[in-house]
Amino acid sequence: MEKVLMINYQKCTGCRLCELVCSVMHDGVSNPARSRIKVMKWEAEGLYVPMSCQQCEDAPCMNVCPVKAISRDEDLGFVMVDYDICIGCRSCVAVCPFGAMNYNSIDKKVFKCDLCGGDPQCVRFCEVNAIEYVDAERLSIYKRKDAAERLSVAQKEAGALQAAM
Amino acid sequence: MALNRKIAYIDLSTGEIEIKPIPLEVRKKFLGGRGLDAYLLYNNTEQGCDPLGPGNTLMISGGILTATCASATARTHVMAKSPLTGLLGSANMGGFFAPEMAWAGFHHLVIKGKAEKPVYIWIHNGEIEIRDATNLWGKTTTETQWAIREELGDDEIKSAVIGPAGENLVRFANVMTGIKNSAGRTGMGCVMGSKNLKAVAARGTMDIKIAHPVDALEYNKRFIDQITSAKVNQTQGTLGTPFIWGATNSWGGIRTRNFQYNQCENADDIEPERIDEICEETMGPYHMTGCFGCQVHCRAQYKIPSGPYAGKYDEGPEYTSQGAFGGEPDCKNAVTVLTGNHLVDQYGMDNLETGSIISWAMELYELGIITSKDTDGLDLKFGNDEALLEMITRICYRDGWLADTLADGGIPASEKIGKDSFSYLIQVKGMSNLHSDERATPALALNIATGSRGSDHLRSRPAIDLYHLPEEVLRKIYSNPVPYDGPLSSEHTSYDGKPWMVFWQENCYMGVDCLGICKYHTTFLGATLPNFEDWTKVLYYNTGLEMTPKEIWDVAERCYNIERLFNLREGLQREDLKKGDMLNHRYFDEPCRRGAIDVIGATIDRKKFKKMIDEYYGHHGWDENGVPTPETLKRLGLDQEPSHLL
Amino acid sequence: MAIDTEKMSGAESLRKTRTYGKVRCHNPSCMERLQPPAGADHIKCPTCGMEYRIFWVNPNLPRIRGPVWDVNRKLAEAKLANTNKSKSKKTAKKGGE
């Protein structure tokens, strides 16, 4: 079954451990510039949003690639780059609506999330569960349940307020 | 790799910059961070140098593990001769600065001289540039950081900066990064101000090769699990460091009204649970944040809910701000604590020293030693929240006679105020104590008396002494990695074995400070957290450096002795109330009046205290005056200092 | 030196000594382990009589939020009165060494 990263940015503490373990896992080095996942930060207001590849169904990076170096992994469903074919034109970087296709100026290669072959380290190390690895088709169920919970809490509060008045 | 991060010598007077590798033999002797800084301080300053003159040398560093695949290695260390104490100046902060400096290629900066006009240092992928900071002068700590990002066009730049307090040479100005991470103690921001150095900005995208990446990753998981599964860190991850207030205030260990009481009564509004409610109300259910790579997330986020600063965003308040702006001045309102915290964060001023010195002034005011003429009409009595907040701002800008006097630090202020003001000043070696009251806890009293930077909990506090752990557990912790079969007592009111616990904790904290790991990840607040044995693995997997637990212990001891040598060189004498390992008389003479039943009446026993110091010196291999013996120096390889190895 | 990955460190081996669901009385000579009933908001120490307010970090992790002020204040004052009585002849030194 196809699984994807589910990011709940509200839970993110902004520690960037995901960036660290991503670069260690893939490149054996510590360097957030090599991380497939990046936490975007608005420090002046305490807002942290982890951004990674959405593994789009109709993936712009795949469509735009002039040499067809980008394809989908059949088992895990993630979008991947074949470096034997890639010419490093960075069209995919330009077209990605999430900024999730990266370019590494040290190796001069584009790179992106490959779900660590099914055991994403960002998920494994995130103790606050801001990033989870879930079945793609259950993604909306989780969101729905979350929203429903918020609604019911709000409703209870409203009810209590009314009763008090 | 981590071991090839470099050291840069920067002379602000001449603009010369020299970049050097750090030899492996130096690494093995001092590792990095605070330990290597201490070596550099001893080797790069002249005896008796003016802390605010060009001859003082400022070190800014990361630990040897900073930015490797090791948990919570985000600490930045700052060291120089202290303008507050005239002795060792040393402060440590979390955040994101040191890792960024490491990715930019550097672990250590040695900054000498004095710039003619305001400057900042810009470090970027192996290169260092001194840039004009005229436009930044006068800005607050966060304004400065955002302005540097804008000037250089990169939102990911991390900077260590000073605020107006550092510029105004407030002797306890700090160095800050992010919203609230502060290298707070001993006035390191004042040293930066004296050098016209507004900030050090870093941005790096250079690889740090991990020696054994697969093992490092797996071991990090295990290390993190050990840390996050501890009750203390679960509590801390929910309530932040203010959680300590609960137990401490409950049994009677919170200094209140300067030093008149040992408990802040009926202070429900500043209890951590209440502060957490405010954080949740203003920032939502997920309001905890953390430093680089740390899963403890002990820092809360909040907006000030009301008052003149309503709506301002900040982080914390830490336990220290609760005490500094809540307990000591006896201001029992959360909004006051949150506002005070915000002000010192913006001004770049040590919260502990600020709160402590104002509370001292409040006691002097109530005693009539200073009057409303000295305060320019301000009614500086305990519990006057507005006066407290007003004084914070006045001290930062040295506004008025009293504020200007207090901004010079406790001892100089007491000399200026005169009468018997000094006898009310709760300090050791010229640095004010944090807001804890150690009269019922001999181990903690010994810790603050002997701390190498003055009265402080982060040099050697055996906090787990308060947990009443079974003796066999204590023995397991404290007789490793060097054997110890002397006395150890589970009773925290006892004097037995406490000198050994303090000695052990000194080496433990020096160890994490050299490695660059946060103290919440070692035997500080939690008895089951990693220490020497665990560090050998994390060091090996990440850097390839093979050391035994005993070898890391030896490094720590060596570095602590260098700090001692520095202090002795600058005038430390055992019983000197201003520069020695000595406590204010109130610890011995004034019994506790509040707290748990058996805390009532507690004081520190002079004779037993003296004996503890003797014993503590003995463990160190120091003579009865606290001077390392020639044999000790030889054993630690310090008999040739200053040895100028790099 | 071979790093033994499998071997537990001292800190790791102490993990089994962690206790859950309990708090300790804060009175130094007492330090009784108290187990508050789930969700309880305060607890009294059966040994020394001190009373505490309880906060739950999570359902398995209670902590002492603070004392029950009036109860503990009374206990403290009684002790203080006793201490003062026995020391009434002695006066504390003030103002300098």
mmCIF file of C-alpha atoms in Angstrom, chain B residues 442-443 445-446 494-495 498-499 604 607-617:
data_model
loop_
_atom_site.group_PDB
_atom_site.id
_atom_site.type_symbol
_atom_site.label_atom_id
_atom_site.label_comp_id
_atom_site.label_asym_id
_atom_site.label_seq_id
_atom_site.Cartn_x
_atom_site.Cartn_y
_atom_site.Cartn_z
ATOM 1 C CA PRO B 442 24.914 21.634 52.126
ATOM 2 C CA ALA B 443 25.819 20.054 48.781
ATOM 3 C CA ALA B 445 25.814 25.456 49.192
ATOM 4 C CA LEU B 446 29.228 23.943 48.485
ATOM 5 C CA SER B 494 23.713 15.860 55.391
ATOM 6 C CA TYR B 495 27.311 16.993 54.831
ATOM 7 C CA LYS B 498 28.830 15.976 49.360
ATOM 8 C CA PRO B 499 32.285 17.282 48.385
ATOM 9 C CA ILE B 604 24.817 26.070 56.942
ATOM 10 C CA LYS B 607 32.668 24.327 60.774
ATOM 11 C CA LYS B 608 31.151 21.641 58.629
ATOM 12 C CA PHE B 609 31.227 23.967 55.630
ATOM 13 C CA LYS B 610 34.943 24.556 56.165
ATOM 14 C CA LYS B 611 35.472 20.830 56.390
ATOM 15 C CA MET B 612 33.544 20.300 53.168
ATOM 16 C CA ILE B 613 35.812 22.802 51.404
ATOM 17 C CA ASP B 614 38.912 21.026 52.749
ATOM 18 C CA GLU B 615 37.571 17.707 51.560
ATOM 19 C CA TYR B 616 36.622 19.156 48.184
ATOM 20 C CA TYR B 617 40.120 20.604 47.714
#
